[in-house]
Amino acid sequence: MKQIIECVPNFSEGRDKEKMEKILDSFRGKDGVKLLDYSNDINHNRMVVTVVGEYGPLKDAVLESVGKAVELIDLNHHEGQHPRMGAVDVIPFIPIRNVSMEECVALSKEVGEEIARKYDVPVFLYEKSASAPHRENLAAVRKGEFEGMAEKIKEPEWKPDFGKAERHATAGTVAVGARMPLVAYNINLNTNRLDIATSISKKIRHINGGFRFVKAMGVDLADRGIVQVSINMTDFTRTSLYRVFETVKFEAQRWGVTIAGSEIVGLVPLAAIVDTAEYYLGLEDFSIDQVLESKL
Amino acid sequence: MKQIIECVPNFSEGRDKEKMEKILDSFRGKDGVKLLDYSNDINHNRMVVTVVGEYGPLKDAVLESVGKAVELIDLNHHEGQHPRMGAVDVIPFIPIRNVSMEECVALSKEVGEEIARKYDVPVFLYEKSASAPHRENLAAVRKGEFEGMAEKIKEPEWKPDFGKAERHATAGTVAVGARMPLVAYNINLNTNRLDIATSISKKIRHINGGFRFVKAMGVDLADRGIVQVSINMTDFTRTSLYRVFETVKFEAQRWGVTIAGSEIVGLVPLAAIVDTAEYYLGLEDFSIDQVLESKL
């Protein structure tokens, strides 16, 4: 079976079309690599790329894109609303099919080592690839951003995993790591009471005693006159979409509130959809390989 | 978006490995065509191939496989349990993604015309491609099999759609057509009473007043001590899996019987799984293109 690894590199350029195209070309017309999507935001001045591929070809394409970004982007002249610490800000590798998390961690380390060696950009390993617990969270690693990194990187606890303890003059630093696929999943409630959405969010999210792989908050959908439990599923293989849906449903009953519907934002791995169908239909011995499209 | 057409040709050779491999080679190593699966049955003396592809490349590969089968298989020496009327018995084309039923009908007609012209094998169009209602059903077309076809094909109502009204001396005749994807879907009941499974089957199947695209029968699963409603979903885009599942569930309640589980046999299009998840999670504005694997 073909191996599928997803990579979602974030580049600190969301305005100059020519530069963005040069970076994107690293992912085009290559065997074993497929550019699925990209989106740039002018306010954020950032481009998020979604690409899938096999181990070797994906590694080569990502390294090529980093080379172009280092050449084209100067963080000294970069401004935008999104926090950033490098020309390539973050490179997550995500196991999708026939590949383990361990292999994605190994890939992230190979890519990190090469980035430091070839381009002289210091690398922090984060998430599952982190070399210490305080480096797992991207926000903690990036704190201080490009400007603050000049000093932060000299502190012993922020010594980079690869490269010298010195910020690249124009390209800054980059975080590279492996993580589970995220699913952005929202559940809409038939009420306009934000306090109910907030209360339910607290019951289901990890930080307040809820499910381990759930982040959640209440959001007001003023235009529809309803509220939403807005969820980030950080590992749907262990905390299932249907389990969160059913829990929100029975918690809402407590206020006599029903579910208006739910929504998945952006891409979702096939395994999450199959998991849902398996639960509700009580499917016995079903394999994702039985889905015709999984064989393509 | 890439076009995906499925084709499931049935060849009347299930024993001679060398001949089967020669036929299968028609589908290997070609751009725009992918061999997904094949299975041969010694008792049936038949091989069923599952291949997907785009219009042009799929047409060429299927024609090549027909040429090989006509060359290698002699129906005068064929025996097996499965009814058959030709070296290639039947060639269904099935729309999977970004392709209409009309295009699959057009493809089946082009392929049928070429088979008659190049290989001198008479062709009956069936299912959605049929030229008359009495030719829609494959069993009706095939009745009499290879042996009976020598005379049957001379009757005015069984004049072939392409080719002369004369059976090919060794390769017989072939049915070519377009049809919807079938889903083999079984629902297991927590009872050993076959009469309950049979009764529910009659309530849900088209012929007795049930859903339009459902065929069903009760089956005894003696080894598990339970019974099963065994279903063929002939168009899941119009009669959904979840609707049949929920109906069987509430009908079984009438006898105080619960659902033990359900099973999907063989391949299932992604759209059927997405449809199920959409219903149970009440997904708003979800598109099949959001499933990561659908983009590969």
PDB file of N, CA, C and O in Angstrom, chain B residues 33-84:
ATOM      1  N   VAL B  33      -5.182   4.362 -15.839  1.00  0.00           N
ATOM      2  CA  VAL B  33      -5.908   3.122 -15.545  1.00  0.00           C
ATOM      3  C   VAL B  33      -5.276   2.496 -14.314  1.00  0.00           C
ATOM      4  O   VAL B  33      -4.059   2.493 -14.175  1.00  0.00           O
ATOM      5  N   LYS B  34      -6.108   1.980 -13.397  1.00  0.00           N
ATOM      6  CA  LYS B  34      -5.556   1.290 -12.235  1.00  0.00           C
ATOM      7  C   LYS B  34      -6.345   0.025 -11.919  1.00  0.00           C
ATOM      8  O   LYS B  34      -7.558   0.074 -11.736  1.00  0.00           O
ATOM      9  N   LEU B  35      -5.631  -1.086 -11.874  1.00  0.00           N
ATOM     10  CA  LEU B  35      -6.226  -2.369 -11.499  1.00  0.00           C
ATOM     11  C   LEU B  35      -6.369  -2.388  -9.977  1.00  0.00           C
ATOM     12  O   LEU B  35      -5.382  -2.366  -9.256  1.00  0.00           O
ATOM     13  N   LEU B  36      -7.614  -2.407  -9.481  1.00  0.00           N
ATOM     14  CA  LEU B  36      -7.826  -2.361  -8.028  1.00  0.00           C
ATOM     15  C   LEU B  36      -7.890  -3.743  -7.414  1.00  0.00           C
ATOM     16  O   LEU B  36      -7.458  -3.947  -6.294  1.00  0.00           O
ATOM     17  N   ASP B  37      -8.469  -4.686  -8.138  1.00  0.00           N
ATOM     18  CA  ASP B  37      -8.734  -5.984  -7.524  1.00  0.00           C
ATOM     19  C   ASP B  37      -9.115  -6.982  -8.604  1.00  0.00           C
ATOM     20  O   ASP B  37      -9.568  -6.607  -9.685  1.00  0.00           O
ATOM     21  N   TYR B  38      -8.895  -8.265  -8.319  1.00  0.00           N
ATOM     22  CA  TYR B  38      -9.480  -9.312  -9.157  1.00  0.00           C
ATOM     23  C   TYR B  38      -9.655 -10.537  -8.298  1.00  0.00           C
ATOM     24  O   TYR B  38      -8.938 -10.742  -7.319  1.00  0.00           O
ATOM     25  N   SER B  39     -10.662 -11.339  -8.615  1.00  0.00           N
ATOM     26  CA  SER B  39     -10.860 -12.583  -7.885  1.00  0.00           C
ATOM     27  C   SER B  39     -11.351 -13.627  -8.865  1.00  0.00           C
ATOM     28  O   SER B  39     -12.169 -13.338  -9.739  1.00  0.00           O
ATOM     29  N   ASN B  40     -10.777 -14.827  -8.734  1.00  0.00           N
ATOM     30  CA  ASN B  40     -11.221 -15.911  -9.607  1.00  0.00           C
ATOM     31  C   ASN B  40     -11.795 -17.027  -8.752  1.00  0.00           C
ATOM     32  O   ASN B  40     -11.375 -17.238  -7.615  1.00  0.00           O
ATOM     33  N   ASP B  41     -12.773 -17.731  -9.298  1.00  0.00           N
ATOM     34  CA  ASP B  41     -13.412 -18.809  -8.566  1.00  0.00           C
ATOM     35  C   ASP B  41     -13.314 -20.061  -9.429  1.00  0.00           C
ATOM     36  O   ASP B  41     -13.739 -20.070 -10.588  1.00  0.00           O
ATOM     37  N   ILE B  42     -12.740 -21.115  -8.845  1.00  0.00           N
ATOM     38  CA  ILE B  42     -12.503 -22.350  -9.602  1.00  0.00           C
ATOM     39  C   ILE B  42     -13.821 -23.039  -9.936  1.00  0.00           C
ATOM     40  O   ILE B  42     -14.004 -23.538 -11.049  1.00  0.00           O
ATOM     41  N   ASN B  43     -14.761 -23.050  -8.983  1.00  0.00           N
ATOM     42  CA  ASN B  43     -16.050 -23.686  -9.256  1.00  0.00           C
ATOM     43  C   ASN B  43     -16.840 -22.920 -10.321  1.00  0.00           C
ATOM     44  O   ASN B  43     -17.458 -23.517 -11.188  1.00  0.00           O
ATOM     45  N   HIS B  44     -16.798 -21.600 -10.204  1.00  0.00           N
ATOM     46  CA  HIS B  44     -17.495 -20.778 -11.200  1.00  0.00           C
ATOM     47  C   HIS B  44     -16.732 -20.760 -12.525  1.00  0.00           C
ATOM     48  O   HIS B  44     -17.302 -20.459 -13.564  1.00  0.00           O
ATOM     49  N   ASN B  45     -15.441 -21.030 -12.467  1.00  0.00           N
ATOM     50  CA  ASN B  45     -14.558 -20.921 -13.633  1.00  0.00           C
ATOM     51  C   ASN B  45     -14.706 -19.537 -14.272  1.00  0.00           C
ATOM     52  O   ASN B  45     -15.002 -19.397 -15.462  1.00  0.00           O
ATOM     53  N   ARG B  46     -14.460 -18.528 -13.462  1.00  0.00           N
ATOM     54  CA  ARG B  46     -14.763 -17.158 -13.841  1.00  0.00           C
ATOM     55  C   ARG B  46     -13.818 -16.220 -13.085  1.00  0.00           C
ATOM     56  O   ARG B  46     -13.438 -16.504 -11.951  1.00  0.00           O
ATOM     57  N   MET B  47     -13.448 -15.109 -13.704  1.00  0.00           N
ATOM     58  CA  MET B  47     -12.615 -14.110 -13.034  1.00  0.00           C
ATOM     59  C   MET B  47     -13.312 -12.751 -13.109  1.00  0.00           C
ATOM     60  O   MET B  47     -13.719 -12.320 -14.184  1.00  0.00           O
ATOM     61  N   VAL B  48     -13.436 -12.104 -11.950  1.00  0.00           N
ATOM     62  CA  VAL B  48     -14.066 -10.784 -11.878  1.00  0.00           C
ATOM     63  C   VAL B  48     -12.975  -9.752 -11.590  1.00  0.00           C
ATOM     64  O   VAL B  48     -12.254  -9.872 -10.597  1.00  0.00           O
ATOM     65  N   VAL B  49     -12.853  -8.767 -12.460  1.00  0.00           N
ATOM     66  CA  VAL B  49     -11.791  -7.770 -12.356  1.00  0.00           C
ATOM     67  C   VAL B  49     -12.406  -6.417 -11.972  1.00  0.00           C
ATOM     68  O   VAL B  49     -13.486  -6.067 -12.462  1.00  0.00           O
ATOM     69  N   THR B  50     -11.752  -5.688 -11.075  1.00  0.00           N
ATOM     70  CA  THR B  50     -12.193  -4.336 -10.742  1.00  0.00           C
ATOM     71  C   THR B  50     -11.094  -3.364 -11.140  1.00  0.00           C
ATOM     72  O   THR B  50      -9.964  -3.461 -10.659  1.00  0.00           O
ATOM     73  N   VAL B  51     -11.431  -2.448 -12.038  1.00  0.00           N
ATOM     74  CA  VAL B  51     -10.436  -1.511 -12.540  1.00  0.00           C
ATOM     75  C   VAL B  51     -11.082  -0.124 -12.573  1.00  0.00           C
ATOM     76  O   VAL B  51     -12.293  -0.009 -12.744  1.00  0.00           O
ATOM     77  N   VAL B  52     -10.294   0.915 -12.325  1.00  0.00           N
ATOM     78  CA  VAL B  52     -10.811   2.279 -12.465  1.00  0.00           C
ATOM     79  C   VAL B  52      -9.935   3.053 -13.445  1.00  0.00           C
ATOM     80  O   VAL B  52      -8.768   2.709 -13.650  1.00  0.00           O
ATOM     81  N   GLY B  53     -10.505   4.085 -14.032  1.00  0.00           N
ATOM     82  CA  GLY B  53      -9.701   4.869 -14.956  1.00  0.00           C
ATOM     83  C   GLY B  53     -10.471   6.037 -15.522  1.00  0.00           C
ATOM     84  O   GLY B  53     -11.624   6.274 -15.175  1.00  0.00           O
ATOM     85  N   GLU B  54      -9.795   6.762 -16.396  1.00  0.00           N
ATOM     86  CA  GLU B  54     -10.432   7.852 -17.116  1.00  0.00           C
ATOM     87  C   GLU B  54     -10.950   7.315 -18.447  1.00  0.00           C
ATOM     88  O   GLU B  54     -10.496   6.265 -18.923  1.00  0.00           O
ATOM     89  N   TYR B  55     -11.867   8.047 -19.038  1.00  0.00           N
ATOM     90  CA  TYR B  55     -12.603   7.608 -20.223  1.00  0.00           C
ATOM     91  C   TYR B  55     -11.732   6.912 -21.288  1.00  0.00           C
ATOM     92  O   TYR B  55     -11.900   5.714 -21.548  1.00  0.00           O
ATOM     93  N   GLY B  56     -10.818   7.662 -21.868  1.00  0.00           N
ATOM     94  CA  GLY B  56     -10.030   7.132 -22.986  1.00  0.00           C
ATOM     95  C   GLY B  56      -9.126   5.960 -22.607  1.00  0.00           C
ATOM     96  O   GLY B  56      -9.191   4.887 -23.224  1.00  0.00           O
ATOM     97  N   PRO B  57      -8.270   6.135 -21.583  1.00  0.00           N
ATOM     98  CA  PRO B  57      -7.371   5.036 -21.202  1.00  0.00           C
ATOM     99  C   PRO B  57      -8.132   3.774 -20.762  1.00  0.00           C
ATOM    100  O   PRO B  57      -7.703   2.655 -21.063  1.00  0.00           O
ATOM    101  N   LEU B  58      -9.267   3.959 -20.070  1.00  0.00           N
ATOM    102  CA  LEU B  58     -10.043   2.793 -19.625  1.00  0.00           C
ATOM    103  C   LEU B  58     -10.618   2.054 -20.828  1.00  0.00           C
ATOM    104  O   LEU B  58     -10.575   0.822 -20.896  1.00  0.00           O
ATOM    105  N   LYS B  59     -11.122   2.828 -21.790  1.00  0.00           N
ATOM    106  CA  LYS B  59     -11.670   2.219 -23.009  1.00  0.00           C
ATOM    107  C   LYS B  59     -10.612   1.356 -23.707  1.00  0.00           C
ATOM    108  O   LYS B  59     -10.866   0.201 -24.071  1.00  0.00           O
ATOM    109  N   ASP B  60      -9.418   1.900 -23.872  1.00  0.00           N
ATOM    110  CA  ASP B  60      -8.357   1.165 -24.569  1.00  0.00           C
ATOM    111  C   ASP B  60      -7.969  -0.110 -23.824  1.00  0.00           C
ATOM    112  O   ASP B  60      -7.780  -1.162 -24.433  1.00  0.00           O
ATOM    113  N   ALA B  61      -7.853  -0.004 -22.492  1.00  0.00           N
ATOM    114  CA  ALA B  61      -7.436  -1.168 -21.697  1.00  0.00           C
ATOM    115  C   ALA B  61      -8.504  -2.263 -21.738  1.00  0.00           C
ATOM    116  O   ALA B  61      -8.184  -3.450 -21.867  1.00  0.00           O
ATOM    117  N   VAL B  62      -9.769  -1.871 -21.641  1.00  0.00           N
ATOM    118  CA  VAL B  62     -10.853  -2.862 -21.667  1.00  0.00           C
ATOM    119  C   VAL B  62     -10.873  -3.560 -23.028  1.00  0.00           C
ATOM    120  O   VAL B  62     -10.981  -4.795 -23.102  1.00  0.00           O
ATOM    121  N   LEU B  63     -10.721  -2.799 -24.104  1.00  0.00           N
ATOM    122  CA  LEU B  63     -10.718  -3.412 -25.436  1.00  0.00           C
ATOM    123  C   LEU B  63      -9.551  -4.387 -25.586  1.00  0.00           C
ATOM    124  O   LEU B  63      -9.699  -5.470 -26.151  1.00  0.00           O
ATOM    125  N   GLU B  64      -8.401  -4.009 -25.046  1.00  0.00           N
ATOM    126  CA  GLU B  64      -7.242  -4.903 -25.110  1.00  0.00           C
ATOM    127  C   GLU B  64      -7.532  -6.210 -24.378  1.00  0.00           C
ATOM    128  O   GLU B  64      -7.215  -7.305 -24.864  1.00  0.00           O
ATOM    129  N   SER B  65      -8.178  -6.107 -23.198  1.00  0.00           N
ATOM    130  CA  SER B  65      -8.481  -7.317 -22.418  1.00  0.00           C
ATOM    131  C   SER B  65      -9.491  -8.198 -23.148  1.00  0.00           C
ATOM    132  O   SER B  65      -9.405  -9.427 -23.089  1.00  0.00           O
ATOM    133  N   VAL B  66     -10.426  -7.586 -23.859  1.00  0.00           N
ATOM    134  CA  VAL B  66     -11.410  -8.360 -24.626  1.00  0.00           C
ATOM    135  C   VAL B  66     -10.693  -9.114 -25.751  1.00  0.00           C
ATOM    136  O   VAL B  66     -10.942 -10.308 -25.973  1.00  0.00           O
ATOM    137  N   GLY B  67      -9.765  -8.448 -26.419  1.00  0.00           N
ATOM    138  CA  GLY B  67      -8.997  -9.097 -27.482  1.00  0.00           C
ATOM    139  C   GLY B  67      -8.269 -10.328 -26.970  1.00  0.00           C
ATOM    140  O   GLY B  67      -8.280 -11.395 -27.596  1.00  0.00           O
ATOM    141  N   LYS B  68      -7.651 -10.201 -25.785  1.00  0.00           N
ATOM    142  CA  LYS B  68      -6.932 -11.345 -25.220  1.00  0.00           C
ATOM    143  C   LYS B  68      -7.885 -12.474 -24.851  1.00  0.00           C
ATOM    144  O   LYS B  68      -7.591 -13.651 -25.092  1.00  0.00           O
ATOM    145  N   ALA B  69      -9.022 -12.125 -24.245  1.00  0.00           N
ATOM    146  CA  ALA B  69      -9.984 -13.157 -23.823  1.00  0.00           C
ATOM    147  C   ALA B  69     -10.527 -13.902 -25.038  1.00  0.00           C
ATOM    148  O   ALA B  69     -10.685 -15.127 -25.010  1.00  0.00           O
ATOM    149  N   VAL B  70     -10.819 -13.165 -26.123  1.00  0.00           N
ATOM    150  CA  VAL B  70     -11.337 -13.806 -27.344  1.00  0.00           C
ATOM    151  C   VAL B  70     -10.297 -14.775 -27.907  1.00  0.00           C
ATOM    152  O   VAL B  70     -10.618 -15.866 -28.376  1.00  0.00           O
ATOM    153  N   GLU B  71      -9.038 -14.387 -27.802  1.00  0.00           N
ATOM    154  CA  GLU B  71      -7.954 -15.223 -28.317  1.00  0.00           C
ATOM    155  C   GLU B  71      -7.740 -16.474 -27.448  1.00  0.00           C
ATOM    156  O   GLU B  71      -7.465 -17.561 -27.961  1.00  0.00           O
ATOM    157  N   LEU B  72      -7.886 -16.304 -26.119  1.00  0.00           N
ATOM    158  CA  LEU B  72      -7.470 -17.375 -25.190  1.00  0.00           C
ATOM    159  C   LEU B  72      -8.581 -18.311 -24.731  1.00  0.00           C
ATOM    160  O   LEU B  72      -8.314 -19.426 -24.296  1.00  0.00           O
ATOM    161  N   ILE B  73      -9.838 -17.843 -24.789  1.00  0.00           N
ATOM    162  CA  ILE B  73     -10.929 -18.620 -24.178  1.00  0.00           C
ATOM    163  C   ILE B  73     -11.849 -19.199 -25.255  1.00  0.00           C
ATOM    164  O   ILE B  73     -12.305 -18.488 -26.150  1.00  0.00           O
ATOM    165  N   ASP B  74     -12.121 -20.501 -25.143  1.00  0.00           N
ATOM    166  CA  ASP B  74     -13.044 -21.170 -26.063  1.00  0.00           C
ATOM    167  C   ASP B  74     -14.227 -21.686 -25.248  1.00  0.00           C
ATOM    168  O   ASP B  74     -14.089 -22.620 -24.459  1.00  0.00           O
ATOM    169  N   LEU B  75     -15.387 -21.081 -25.430  1.00  0.00           N
ATOM    170  CA  LEU B  75     -16.566 -21.428 -24.625  1.00  0.00           C
ATOM    171  C   LEU B  75     -17.052 -22.856 -24.882  1.00  0.00           C
ATOM    172  O   LEU B  75     -17.752 -23.428 -24.051  1.00  0.00           O
ATOM    173  N   ASN B  76     -16.671 -23.441 -26.028  1.00  0.00           N
ATOM    174  CA  ASN B  76     -17.075 -24.817 -26.315  1.00  0.00           C
ATOM    175  C   ASN B  76     -16.466 -25.795 -25.308  1.00  0.00           C
ATOM    176  O   ASN B  76     -16.969 -26.896 -25.126  1.00  0.00           O
ATOM    177  N   HIS B  77     -15.376 -25.380 -24.673  1.00  0.00           N
ATOM    178  CA  HIS B  77     -14.725 -26.248 -23.689  1.00  0.00           C
ATOM    179  C   HIS B  77     -14.845 -25.666 -22.275  1.00  0.00           C
ATOM    180  O   HIS B  77     -14.075 -26.043 -21.398  1.00  0.00           O
ATOM    181  N   HIS B  78     -15.760 -24.751 -22.060  1.00  0.00           N
ATOM    182  CA  HIS B  78     -15.892 -24.104 -20.750  1.00  0.00           C
ATOM    183  C   HIS B  78     -16.996 -24.755 -19.936  1.00  0.00           C
ATOM    184  O   HIS B  78     -18.116 -24.909 -20.396  1.00  0.00           O
ATOM    185  N   GLU B  79     -16.668 -25.135 -18.706  1.00  0.00           N
ATOM    186  CA  GLU B  79     -17.736 -25.572 -17.808  1.00  0.00           C
ATOM    187  C   GLU B  79     -17.483 -24.953 -16.436  1.00  0.00           C
ATOM    188  O   GLU B  79     -16.338 -24.758 -16.012  1.00  0.00           O
ATOM    189  N   GLY B  80     -18.594 -24.635 -15.759  1.00  0.00           N
ATOM    190  CA  GLY B  80     -18.508 -23.999 -14.448  1.00  0.00           C
ATOM    191  C   GLY B  80     -19.920 -23.746 -13.949  1.00  0.00           C
ATOM    192  O   GLY B  80     -20.882 -23.856 -14.715  1.00  0.00           O
ATOM    193  N   GLN B  81     -20.034 -23.390 -12.649  1.00  0.00           N
ATOM    194  CA  GLN B  81     -21.371 -23.259 -12.061  1.00  0.00           C
ATOM    195  C   GLN B  81     -22.077 -21.955 -12.428  1.00  0.00           C
ATOM    196  O   GLN B  81     -23.286 -21.840 -12.289  1.00  0.00           O
ATOM    197  N   HIS B  82     -21.311 -20.964 -12.822  1.00  0.00           N
ATOM    198  CA  HIS B  82     -21.908 -19.650 -13.053  1.00  0.00           C
ATOM    199  C   HIS B  82     -22.442 -19.547 -14.487  1.00  0.00           C
ATOM    200  O   HIS B  82     -21.753 -19.926 -15.428  1.00  0.00           O
ATOM    201  N   PRO B  83     -23.657 -19.048 -14.682  1.00  0.00           N
ATOM    202  CA  PRO B  83     -24.135 -18.862 -16.052  1.00  0.00           C
ATOM    203  C   PRO B  83     -23.224 -17.912 -16.833  1.00  0.00           C
ATOM    204  O   PRO B  83     -22.707 -16.941 -16.281  1.00  0.00           O
ATOM    205  N   ARG B  84     -23.029 -18.200 -18.118  1.00  0.00           N
ATOM    206  CA  ARG B  84     -22.153 -17.357 -18.952  1.00  0.00           C
ATOM    207  C   ARG B  84     -22.534 -17.511 -20.413  1.00  0.00           C
ATOM    208  O   ARG B  84     -23.021 -18.541 -20.844  1.00  0.00           O
TER     209      ARG B  84
END
